[in-house]
């Protein structure tokens, strides 16, 4: 993987003056340039529009002359603001000297980078730094074609931050750090944070994000995938929101129209295009992470994967899991290749230009998929946990769960692997001897025709975490309802057998599979 071109991007603030970042931070917080302050100023619709890169509602809400309105215009809406207004609220000369602000002509100043307030999980006032222009393009896409442009926080960033297991650890690695958001989260619960990126600009921006958020500096290293990690280095936690987009790697034939002759059809965008072809980058990342994990450590990724004609997508993913790791892989969404190509063409703003050029690009995406026999692309989460003992038989769960979940899910992910351990250690006889408790906030739903005496299905539904729903039979529903930890599972089944007039031995024989499933999916938890 070669170097990343950043020549067409603006100069970044210096990382050599942490005292300026600290003063800037104090001034921003002092003026309520925080997630809560923004919501109060803008109101929910304009605030939500900003997250969609739409700035018009916020421009309308910041026509006044308060310090906060000046900061929103400067750092979020990327409008020039008169020097005197900025000087009222920021240490302006220091900010100009160290490159946070630049002269915009006349007596106006402009921001050199996008600075976005971001509320941490415990109400921390954090700030995410990113490149100008990438969060103000609205429906037009990111608005930059520079290869090394560094984006701020997107839906994928917060999804990964939400699913990450947040137990205190000694060492964490954020691979492909970008704006530094994952490193910032990791700094709360990891003694040492290493952040890597193939793009040096991203490492610079991560340093700015951490400094402006008042977080400890990270160990920043440039390079592709695990290249920057020494052979003897392992981690308790690895997180990566990698450049997972499955994009064309070959240029289409040159377009015939004169106007298109000079336009490069595919500018690689480092934040999304891994450049390895197909889903190879995600596969390589997942496979190589096994030997970088400490025993009991977690590696968590967002990824895209190909659905290839004649191949089971779940088998494809199972083959990615490195030896010695349990895995939980959740497919959250599947898009056919046309939806997928359109999504990423729009993301880059390719739909805004010349129609023939757009069509040539679209065609090239479909050519790429056709050549790989790809019918659709899956998007989801991959979590690995390295086994504590080398002889443990790994458990790999690959499932589809496209329904809404309750973030943050870090605790639910950790609990999943605890249940995996429990079930691995308990055979059916041990399950029947064990005591279980119905997890809080599980409800029962009965589905059937109106007026029918018996429901067609009984469904147990969780209102927390993964918000799973699972069909059970009447024995399963009755069993779950009685589980309060006092009676052993076998004793409960004997009582149910008596009630329904079934042979207790037969019930003891056939029910453990259902108990196993209810424990695996987190409806029942072992008591004591
Ligand atoms: C989708 S962005 C994620 C940024 C950030 N971690 C987040 O969660 O928002 C992917 C990042 O991976 C970096 N990257 C691209 N190719 C890489 C590679 N081969 N090795 C390491 N990082 C890479 C990009 O420069 C970019 O910063």
Coordinates of C-alpha atoms and ligand atoms in Angstrom, one line a residue:
X1 CA 0.0 0.0 0.0
X2 CA 1.7 3.2 -1.1
X3 CA 1.7 6.7 0.5
X4 CA -1.4 8.8 0.8
X5 CA -1.5 12.1 -1.1
X6 CA -2.5 15.0 1.2
X7 CA -1.1 17.8 -1.0
X8 CA -4.5 19.4 -1.9
X9 CA -5.6 19.6 1.8
X10 CA -5.2 22.6 4.1
X11 CA -2.5 23.0 6.7
X12 CA -3.3 21.6 10.1
X13 CA -2.8 23.2 13.5
X14 CA 0.4 22.5 15.2
X15 CA 0.6 19.6 17.7
X16 CA 3.6 21.2 19.4
X17 CA 1.7 23.6 21.5
X18 CA -0.5 21.6 23.9
X19 CA -1.0 24.7 26.1
X20 CA -2.8 26.4 23.3
X21 CA -5.1 23.4 22.8
X22 CA -5.8 23.4 26.6
X23 CA -6.7 27.1 26.5
X24 CA -8.8 26.7 23.4
X25 CA -10.6 23.8 25.1
X26 CA -11.3 25.9 28.2
X27 CA -12.6 28.7 26.0
X28 CA -14.9 26.4 24.0
X29 CA -16.4 24.8 27.1
X30 CA -16.7 28.3 28.8
X31 CA -18.8 29.4 25.8
X32 CA -21.0 26.2 26.0
X33 CA -19.6 25.0 22.7
X34 CA -20.5 21.5 23.9
X35 CA -23.0 18.8 22.8
X36 CA -25.6 20.0 25.3
X37 CA -24.9 23.7 24.5
X38 CA -25.4 23.1 20.8
X39 CA -28.6 21.3 21.3
X40 CA -30.0 24.1 23.4
X41 CA -28.9 26.7 20.9
X42 CA -29.9 25.0 17.7
X43 CA -33.0 22.9 18.8
X44 CA -33.3 19.3 18.0
X45 CA -34.2 19.5 14.2
X46 CA -31.2 21.7 13.3
X47 CA -28.9 19.7 15.6
X48 CA -30.0 16.5 13.9
X49 CA -29.6 18.1 10.4
X50 CA -26.0 18.9 11.3
X51 CA -25.4 15.2 11.8
X52 CA -26.7 14.7 8.3
X53 CA -24.1 17.4 7.1
X54 CA -27.0 19.8 6.4
X55 CA -26.0 23.3 7.6
X56 CA -28.9 25.5 6.5
X57 CA -31.1 25.1 9.6
X58 CA -28.0 25.8 11.8
X59 CA -27.1 28.9 9.7
X60 CA -30.6 30.2 10.4
X61 CA -30.3 29.5 14.1
X62 CA -27.0 31.4 14.4
X63 CA -27.8 34.8 13.1
X64 CA -27.4 36.4 16.5
X65 CA -24.3 37.8 18.0
X66 CA -23.6 35.5 21.0
X67 CA -20.1 34.0 21.5
X68 CA -21.6 30.5 21.0
X69 CA -23.2 31.4 17.7
X70 CA -19.8 32.8 16.6
X71 CA -18.1 29.5 17.5
X72 CA -20.7 27.4 15.7
X73 CA -20.4 29.4 12.6
X74 CA -16.6 29.2 12.7
X75 CA -15.9 25.6 13.6
X76 CA -19.1 23.7 12.5
X77 CA -20.5 25.7 9.6
X78 CA -17.1 26.9 8.4
X79 CA -18.1 30.5 7.9
X80 CA -15.7 33.4 8.3
X81 CA -16.3 35.4 11.5
X82 CA -15.0 38.9 12.2
X83 CA -11.7 39.0 14.2
X84 CA -13.3 41.1 17.0
X85 CA -16.1 38.6 17.6
X86 CA -13.6 35.7 17.8
X87 CA -11.3 37.7 20.1
X88 CA -14.2 38.1 22.5
X89 CA -14.3 34.3 23.1
X90 CA -11.0 32.6 22.1
X91 CA -7.3 33.2 22.8
X92 CA -7.3 34.5 19.2
X93 CA -3.6 35.3 18.6
X94 CA -2.4 32.0 20.0
X95 CA -5.0 30.2 17.9
X96 CA -3.8 32.0 14.8
X97 CA -0.1 31.4 15.6
X98 CA -0.6 27.7 16.2
X99 CA -2.8 27.3 13.1
X100 CA -6.2 26.6 14.6
X101 CA -7.5 29.7 12.9
X102 CA -6.5 31.4 9.6
X103 CA -7.0 34.8 8.2
X104 CA -9.8 34.8 5.7
X105 CA -9.4 38.2 4.2
X106 CA -10.5 41.6 5.5
X107 CA -10.7 41.4 9.2
X108 CA -12.2 37.9 9.3
X109 CA -11.0 34.6 10.6
X110 CA -11.8 31.1 9.5
X111 CA -11.2 27.7 11.1
X112 CA -8.4 25.5 9.8
X113 CA -10.2 22.3 10.8
X114 CA -13.7 21.2 11.7
X115 CA -14.1 21.0 15.5
X116 CA -17.2 19.2 16.7
X117 CA -18.4 18.9 20.3
X118 CA -18.9 15.2 21.2
X119 CA -20.4 14.1 24.5
X120 CA -18.5 11.2 26.1
X121 CA -20.3 8.4 27.8
X122 CA -20.0 9.9 31.3
X123 CA -20.9 13.4 30.1
X124 CA -17.3 14.3 29.2
X125 CA -17.0 17.4 26.9
X126 CA -14.9 16.0 24.0
X127 CA -14.1 17.5 20.7
X128 CA -13.5 15.7 17.4
X129 CA -11.2 17.3 14.9
X130 CA -11.5 16.5 11.2
X131 CA -10.9 18.0 7.8
X132 CA -12.9 21.0 6.6
X133 CA -15.6 20.4 4.1
X134 CA -16.4 16.8 4.8
X135 CA -19.4 17.4 7.1
X136 CA -21.1 20.3 5.4
X137 CA -21.9 18.9 2.0
X138 CA -25.5 17.8 2.8
X139 CA -27.0 15.6 0.1
X140 CA -24.0 16.4 -2.1
X141 CA -21.7 14.0 -0.3
X142 CA -18.4 14.6 1.5
X143 CA -17.4 17.4 -0.8
X144 CA -13.7 16.5 -1.0
X145 CA -11.9 14.3 -3.5
X146 CA -8.6 14.5 -1.7
X147 CA -7.2 11.0 -1.2
X148 CA -6.2 11.6 2.4
X149 CA -9.2 13.6 3.6
X150 CA -9.9 12.7 7.3
X151 CA -13.6 12.5 8.2
X152 CA -15.1 13.2 11.6
X153 CA -17.7 11.0 13.4
X154 CA -20.1 9.0 11.3
X155 CA -22.8 6.4 12.1
X156 CA -20.2 3.7 11.8
X157 CA -17.8 5.4 14.2
X158 CA -20.5 5.6 17.0
X159 CA -21.7 2.1 16.3
X160 CA -18.2 0.7 16.9
X161 CA -17.7 2.9 20.0
X162 CA -21.0 1.6 21.3
X163 CA -20.4 -2.1 20.8
X164 CA -16.8 -2.0 22.2
X165 CA -16.3 -3.9 25.5
X166 CA -15.3 -1.3 28.0
X167 CA -13.6 -3.3 30.8
X168 CA -10.4 -1.7 32.2
X169 CA -7.4 -2.9 30.2
X170 CA -3.7 -2.3 30.1
X171 CA -3.3 -1.9 26.3
X172 CA -5.6 -1.0 23.5
X173 CA -5.0 -0.6 19.7
X174 CA -7.1 1.6 17.5
X175 CA -6.2 0.5 13.9
X176 CA -7.2 3.1 11.3
X177 CA -7.7 5.8 13.8
X178 CA -8.9 8.6 11.5
X179 CA -10.2 11.5 13.6
X180 CA -9.2 9.5 16.8
X181 CA -12.7 8.9 18.1
X182 CA -12.0 5.2 19.0
X183 CA -8.7 6.1 20.6
X184 CA -10.5 8.8 22.6
X185 CA -13.0 6.3 24.0
X186 CA -10.2 3.8 24.7
X187 CA -8.3 6.4 26.7
X188 CA -11.0 6.2 29.4
X189 CA -10.4 2.5 30.2
X190 CA -7.0 1.6 28.8
X191 CA -3.7 2.5 30.4
X192 CA -1.9 2.6 27.1
X193 CA -3.5 3.4 23.7
X194 CA -1.8 2.9 20.4
X195 CA -3.4 4.5 17.4
X196 CA -2.3 3.6 13.8
X197 CA -3.2 4.8 10.4
X198 CA -1.8 4.5 6.9
X199 CA -2.5 8.3 6.5
X200 CA -0.1 10.5 8.5
X201 CA -2.7 13.3 8.4
X202 CA -5.1 11.1 10.4
X203 CA -2.4 10.6 13.1
X204 CA -1.9 14.4 13.3
X205 CA -5.7 14.9 13.6
X206 CA -5.9 12.2 16.2
X207 CA -3.3 14.1 18.3
X208 CA -5.4 17.2 18.0
X209 CA -8.6 15.4 19.0
X210 CA -7.0 13.9 22.1
X211 CA -5.4 17.2 23.1
X212 CA -8.5 19.3 22.6
X213 CA -10.6 16.7 24.5
X214 CA -8.2 16.8 27.5
X215 CA -7.3 13.1 27.0
X216 CA -3.8 11.6 27.4
X217 CA -1.7 11.5 24.2
X218 CA -1.7 8.1 22.4
X219 CA 1.2 6.2 20.9
X220 CA 0.7 7.2 17.2
X221 CA 2.2 5.0 14.5
X222 CA 2.0 5.2 10.7
X223 CA 1.5 2.1 8.5
X224 CA -0.9 -0.3 7.0
X225 CA -2.8 -2.9 9.0
X226 CA -0.5 -4.5 11.6
X227 CA 2.7 -3.2 10.0
X228 CA 3.3 -0.6 12.7
X229 CA 2.9 -3.2 15.5
X230 CA 6.2 -5.0 16.5
X231 CA 6.2 -8.8 16.5
X232 CA 6.3 -9.0 20.3
X233 CA 3.5 -6.6 20.9
X234 CA 0.0 -7.8 21.9
X235 CA -3.1 -6.0 23.1
X236 CA -6.0 -6.6 25.5
X237 CA -8.3 -4.7 23.1
X238 CA -8.1 -4.1 19.4
X239 CA -10.7 -1.9 17.6
X240 CA -11.0 -1.0 14.0
X241 CA -13.5 0.8 11.8
X242 CA -11.5 0.0 8.7
X243 CA -11.8 1.3 5.1
X244 CA -14.3 -1.5 4.5
X245 CA -15.9 -0.3 1.3
X246 CA -15.8 -2.9 -1.5
X247 CA -14.9 -0.6 -4.4
X248 CA -13.6 -1.0 -7.9
X249 CA -9.8 -1.3 -7.9
X250 CA -9.5 -1.1 -11.7
X251 CA -10.1 2.0 -13.8
X252 CA -12.9 1.6 -16.4
X253 CA -12.1 2.2 -20.1
X254 CA -11.4 5.9 -20.8
X255 CA -14.7 7.6 -21.6
X256 CA -15.1 8.9 -25.1
X257 CA -16.6 12.3 -24.4
X258 CA -14.1 15.1 -24.6
X259 CA -15.2 16.6 -21.3
X260 CA -14.3 13.4 -19.5
X261 CA -10.9 12.9 -20.9
X262 CA -9.0 14.4 -18.0
X263 CA -11.2 13.3 -15.2
X264 CA -9.8 10.4 -13.1
X265 CA -12.8 8.1 -12.6
X266 CA -11.6 6.7 -9.4
X267 CA -9.8 8.8 -6.9
X268 CA -9.1 6.5 -4.0
X269 CA -10.4 7.8 -0.7
X270 CA -8.3 6.4 2.1
X271 CA -11.0 6.7 4.7
X272 CA -13.1 4.1 2.9
X273 CA -11.3 2.3 0.1
X274 CA -8.9 -0.3 1.5
X275 CA -7.4 -0.8 -2.0
X276 CA -7.0 -4.6 -1.6
X277 CA -9.8 -5.8 -3.8
X278 CA -13.2 -7.3 -2.7
X279 CA -13.4 -7.8 1.1
X280 CA -9.7 -8.8 1.3
X281 CA -8.8 -5.9 3.6
X282 CA -11.4 -6.9 6.2
X283 CA -10.5 -10.6 6.0
X284 CA -6.8 -9.8 6.4
X285 CA -7.5 -7.6 9.4
X286 CA -9.6 -10.2 11.2
X287 CA -7.3 -13.1 10.4
X288 CA -4.2 -11.2 11.5
X289 CA -5.7 -9.9 14.7
X290 CA -5.7 -13.3 16.4
X291 CA -2.0 -13.3 17.1
X292 CA -2.1 -9.7 18.3
X293 CA -4.5 -10.4 21.1
X294 CA -3.6 -11.3 24.7
X295 CA -5.4 -14.2 26.3
X296 CA -9.0 -13.2 27.0
X297 CA -8.6 -10.0 24.9
X298 CA -11.2 -8.7 22.5
X299 CA -10.9 -7.6 18.9
X300 CA -13.9 -5.7 17.5
X301 CA -14.4 -4.6 13.9
X302 CA -17.0 -3.2 11.6
X303 CA -16.8 -4.9 8.2
X304 CA -18.3 -5.4 4.9
X305 CA -18.4 -8.8 3.3
X306 CA -19.3 -10.2 -0.1
X307 CA -22.2 -12.5 -0.7
X308 CA -20.8 -14.6 -3.5
X309 CA -22.9 -16.7 -5.9
X310 CA -23.0 -20.3 -4.8
X311 CA -21.3 -19.6 -1.4
X312 CA -22.9 -19.5 2.0
X313 CA -22.0 -16.0 3.5
X314 CA -21.8 -17.5 6.9
X315 CA -19.2 -20.0 5.8
X316 CA -17.2 -17.2 4.2
X317 CA -17.1 -15.4 7.6
X318 CA -16.4 -18.5 9.7
X319 CA -13.3 -19.0 7.5
X320 CA -12.0 -15.5 8.5
X321 CA -11.9 -16.3 12.3
X322 CA -8.3 -16.9 13.4
X323 CA -7.4 -20.0 15.4
X324 CA -7.8 -19.9 19.1
X325 CA -10.6 -17.3 19.1
X326 CA -14.3 -17.4 19.8
X327 CA -16.2 -15.2 17.5
X328 CA -19.6 -13.4 17.4
X329 CA -20.4 -12.0 14.0
X330 CA -23.6 -10.1 13.4
X331 CA -24.9 -9.2 10.0
X332 CA -26.9 -6.0 10.4
X333 CA -27.7 -5.2 6.8
X334 CA -27.5 -6.6 3.3
X335 CA -27.6 -4.5 0.2
X336 CA -27.8 -5.7 -3.3
X337 CA -24.9 -4.5 -5.5
X338 CA -26.9 -1.7 -7.1
X339 CA -27.9 -0.2 -3.7
X340 CA -24.4 -0.6 -2.5
X341 CA -22.8 1.1 -5.6
X342 CA -25.3 4.0 -5.3
X343 CA -24.6 4.5 -1.6
X344 CA -20.9 4.9 -2.1
X345 CA -21.2 6.9 -5.4
X346 CA -23.3 9.4 -3.4
X347 CA -21.0 9.3 -0.4
X348 CA -18.2 10.7 -2.7
X349 CA -20.5 13.2 -4.4
X350 CA -20.1 11.3 -7.7
X351 CA -23.8 11.9 -8.5
X352 CA -23.3 15.7 -8.7
X353 CA -21.2 15.9 -11.8
X354 CA -21.7 14.9 -15.4
X355 CA -24.3 12.3 -16.1
X356 CA -22.1 10.3 -18.5
X357 CA -19.3 10.3 -16.0
X358 CA -21.6 9.1 -13.2
X359 CA -22.9 6.3 -15.4
X360 CA -19.4 5.2 -16.3
X361 CA -18.5 5.0 -12.7
X362 CA -21.6 3.2 -11.7
X363 CA -20.9 0.7 -14.6
X364 CA -17.4 0.1 -13.2
X365 CA -18.8 -0.8 -9.8
X366 CA -21.1 -3.3 -11.3
X367 CA -18.3 -4.7 -13.5
X368 CA -16.2 -5.2 -10.4
X369 CA -19.0 -7.1 -8.6
X370 CA -19.8 -9.2 -11.7
X371 CA -16.2 -10.2 -12.1
X372 CA -16.2 -11.4 -8.5
X373 CA -19.6 -13.1 -8.8
X374 CA -20.8 -10.8 -5.9
X375 CA -24.6 -10.5 -5.6
X376 CA -24.9 -8.5 -2.5
X377 CA -22.8 -7.0 0.3
X378 CA -23.3 -7.6 4.0
X379 CA -22.5 -5.1 6.7
X380 CA -22.0 -5.9 10.3
X381 CA -19.9 -6.4 13.5
X382 CA -17.2 -8.9 14.2
X383 CA -16.0 -9.6 17.7
X384 CA -13.3 -12.0 18.5
X385 CA -12.3 -13.1 22.0
X386 CA -9.0 -14.9 22.4
X387 CA -9.4 -18.1 24.4
X388 CA -7.8 -18.2 27.8
X389 CA -6.6 -21.7 27.2
X390 CA -5.0 -23.0 24.0
X391 CA -7.0 -26.3 24.0
X392 CA -10.4 -24.6 24.2
X393 CA -12.8 -25.6 21.4
X394 CA -13.7 -22.3 19.8
X395 CA -17.3 -21.2 19.4
X396 CA -18.2 -19.2 16.3
X397 CA -21.6 -17.6 16.1
X398 CA -22.6 -16.0 12.8
X399 CA -26.1 -14.6 12.7
X400 CA -28.3 -12.0 11.1
X401 CA -30.0 -9.5 13.4
X402 CA -31.2 -6.5 11.3
X403 CA -33.5 -5.1 14.0
X404 CA -33.0 -2.1 16.3
X405 CA -30.7 -2.6 19.3
X406 CA -30.1 -0.6 22.4
X407 CA -26.6 1.0 22.3
X408 CA -24.2 1.0 24.0
X409 CA -23.9 -2.8 23.7
X410 CA -20.4 -3.3 25.1
X411 CA -21.7 -5.0 28.2
X412 CA -24.0 -7.2 26.1
X413 CA -21.0 -8.3 24.0
X414 CA -19.0 -9.2 27.1
X415 CA -22.1 -11.1 28.5
X416 CA -22.4 -13.0 25.2
X417 CA -18.9 -14.4 25.6
X418 CA -19.5 -15.2 29.3
X419 CA -22.6 -17.2 28.3
X420 CA -20.5 -19.0 25.6
X421 CA -18.1 -20.0 28.4
X422 CA -20.9 -21.2 30.6
X423 CA -22.6 -23.3 27.9
X424 CA -19.2 -24.8 26.8
X425 CA -18.7 -26.0 30.4
X426 CA -22.2 -27.4 31.0
X427 CA -23.5 -30.5 29.2
X428 CA -27.2 -31.3 29.3
X429 CA -27.1 -33.1 32.6
X430 CA -25.3 -30.1 34.2
X431 CA -28.0 -27.7 32.6
X432 CA -30.8 -29.7 34.2
X433 CA -29.1 -29.5 37.6
X434 CA -28.5 -25.7 37.3
X435 CA -30.7 -22.8 38.5
X436 CA -31.7 -20.0 36.1
X437 CA -33.3 -16.6 36.4
X438 CA -35.3 -14.9 33.7
X439 CA -33.4 -11.8 32.7
X440 CA -35.1 -8.4 33.6
X441 CA -37.4 -6.8 31.1
X442 CA -38.2 -9.9 29.1
X443 CA -41.8 -10.0 28.1
X444 CA -44.0 -12.6 26.5
X445 CA -46.0 -11.9 23.4
X446 CA -48.7 -14.2 22.1
X447 CA -49.3 -14.2 18.3
X448 CA -52.3 -15.7 16.7
X449 CA -55.7 -15.0 15.0
X450 CA -58.0 -12.7 16.9
X451 CA -60.4 -14.7 19.0
X452 CA -58.5 -18.0 18.7
X453 CA -58.3 -19.9 22.0
X454 CA -54.6 -20.8 21.7
X455 CA -51.9 -18.6 20.3
X456 CA -50.1 -19.8 17.2
X457 CA -46.7 -18.7 18.6
X458 CA -45.4 -17.6 21.9
X459 CA -42.6 -15.1 21.6
X460 CA -40.2 -14.0 24.3
X461 CA -38.8 -10.5 23.7
X462 CA -36.0 -8.6 25.4
X463 CA -36.5 -4.8 25.8
X464 CA -32.8 -4.2 26.4
X465 CA -29.5 -4.8 24.6
X466 CA -29.9 -6.8 21.4
X467 CA -33.7 -6.6 21.9
X468 CA -33.9 -10.2 20.7
X469 CA -37.2 -12.0 20.1
X470 CA -37.4 -15.8 20.0
X471 CA -40.2 -18.2 19.5
X472 CA -40.8 -20.8 22.3
X473 CA -43.3 -23.6 22.8
X474 CA -45.6 -23.7 25.8
X475 CA -43.1 -25.7 27.8
X476 CA -40.4 -23.2 27.0
X477 CA -42.6 -20.2 27.9
X478 CA -43.8 -21.9 31.2
X479 CA -40.2 -22.8 32.1
X480 CA -38.9 -19.3 31.5
X481 CA -41.8 -17.9 33.5
X482 CA -40.9 -20.0 36.6
X483 CA -37.2 -19.3 36.5
X484 CA -36.5 -17.1 39.5
X485 CA -33.3 -19.0 40.6
X486 CA -34.9 -21.0 43.4
X487 CA -35.6 -24.3 41.7
X488 CA -33.2 -26.4 39.6
X489 CA -34.1 -26.7 35.9
X490 CA -34.9 -30.4 36.1
X491 CA -37.2 -29.9 39.0
X492 CA -39.1 -27.2 37.1
X493 CA -39.5 -29.6 34.1
X494 CA -40.8 -32.4 36.3
X495 CA -43.5 -30.0 37.7
X496 CA -44.4 -28.9 34.1
X497 CA -44.6 -32.6 33.0
X498 CA -47.1 -33.3 35.7
X499 CA -49.2 -30.3 34.8
X500 CA -49.4 -31.1 31.1
X501 CA -49.5 -34.8 31.5
X502 CA -46.2 -35.6 29.7
X503 CA -43.6 -38.2 30.6
X504 CA -41.0 -36.3 32.8
X505 CA -38.1 -38.3 31.4
X506 CA -39.1 -37.4 27.8
X507 CA -39.4 -33.7 28.8
X508 CA -36.0 -33.8 30.5
X509 CA -34.6 -35.4 27.4
X510 CA -35.9 -32.9 24.8
X511 CA -35.9 -29.5 26.7
X512 CA -32.1 -28.9 27.3
X513 CA -31.7 -27.7 23.7
X514 CA -34.3 -25.0 24.3
X515 CA -32.8 -24.0 27.6
X516 CA -29.4 -23.8 25.9
X517 CA -30.8 -21.5 23.3
X518 CA -32.5 -19.3 25.9
X519 CA -29.3 -19.0 27.8
X520 CA -27.2 -18.4 24.6
X521 CA -29.5 -15.6 23.5
X522 CA -29.6 -14.0 26.9
X523 CA -33.2 -14.7 28.0
X524 CA -32.1 -16.8 31.0
X525 CA -29.1 -16.3 33.1
X526 CA -27.5 -18.8 35.5
X527 CA -28.4 -18.0 39.1
X528 CA -25.7 -17.8 41.7
Ligands
LIG1 C1 -13.6 4.5 8.1 S1 -12.2 5.4 8.7 C2 -12.4 5.2 10.5 C3 -11.9 6.3 11.3 C4 -12.2 6.2 12.8 N1 -11.4 5.1 13.4 C5 -13.7 6.1 13.0 O1 -14.1 5.1 13.7 O2 -14.4 7.0 12.7 C6 -10.9 4.3 8.3 C7 -9.5 4.7 8.6 O3 -8.5 3.7 8.3 C8 -7.4 4.3 7.6 N2 -6.8 3.3 6.7 C9 -7.0 3.1 5.4 N3 -6.3 2.1 4.9 C10 -5.6 1.6 6.0 C11 -4.7 0.6 6.2 N4 -4.3 -0.2 5.2 N5 -4.1 0.4 7.4 C12 -4.4 1.2 8.4 N6 -5.3 2.2 8.3 C13 -5.9 2.4 7.1 C14 -8.0 5.5 6.9 O4 -6.9 6.4 6.7 C15 -9.0 6.0 7.9 O5 -8.5 6.9 8.8

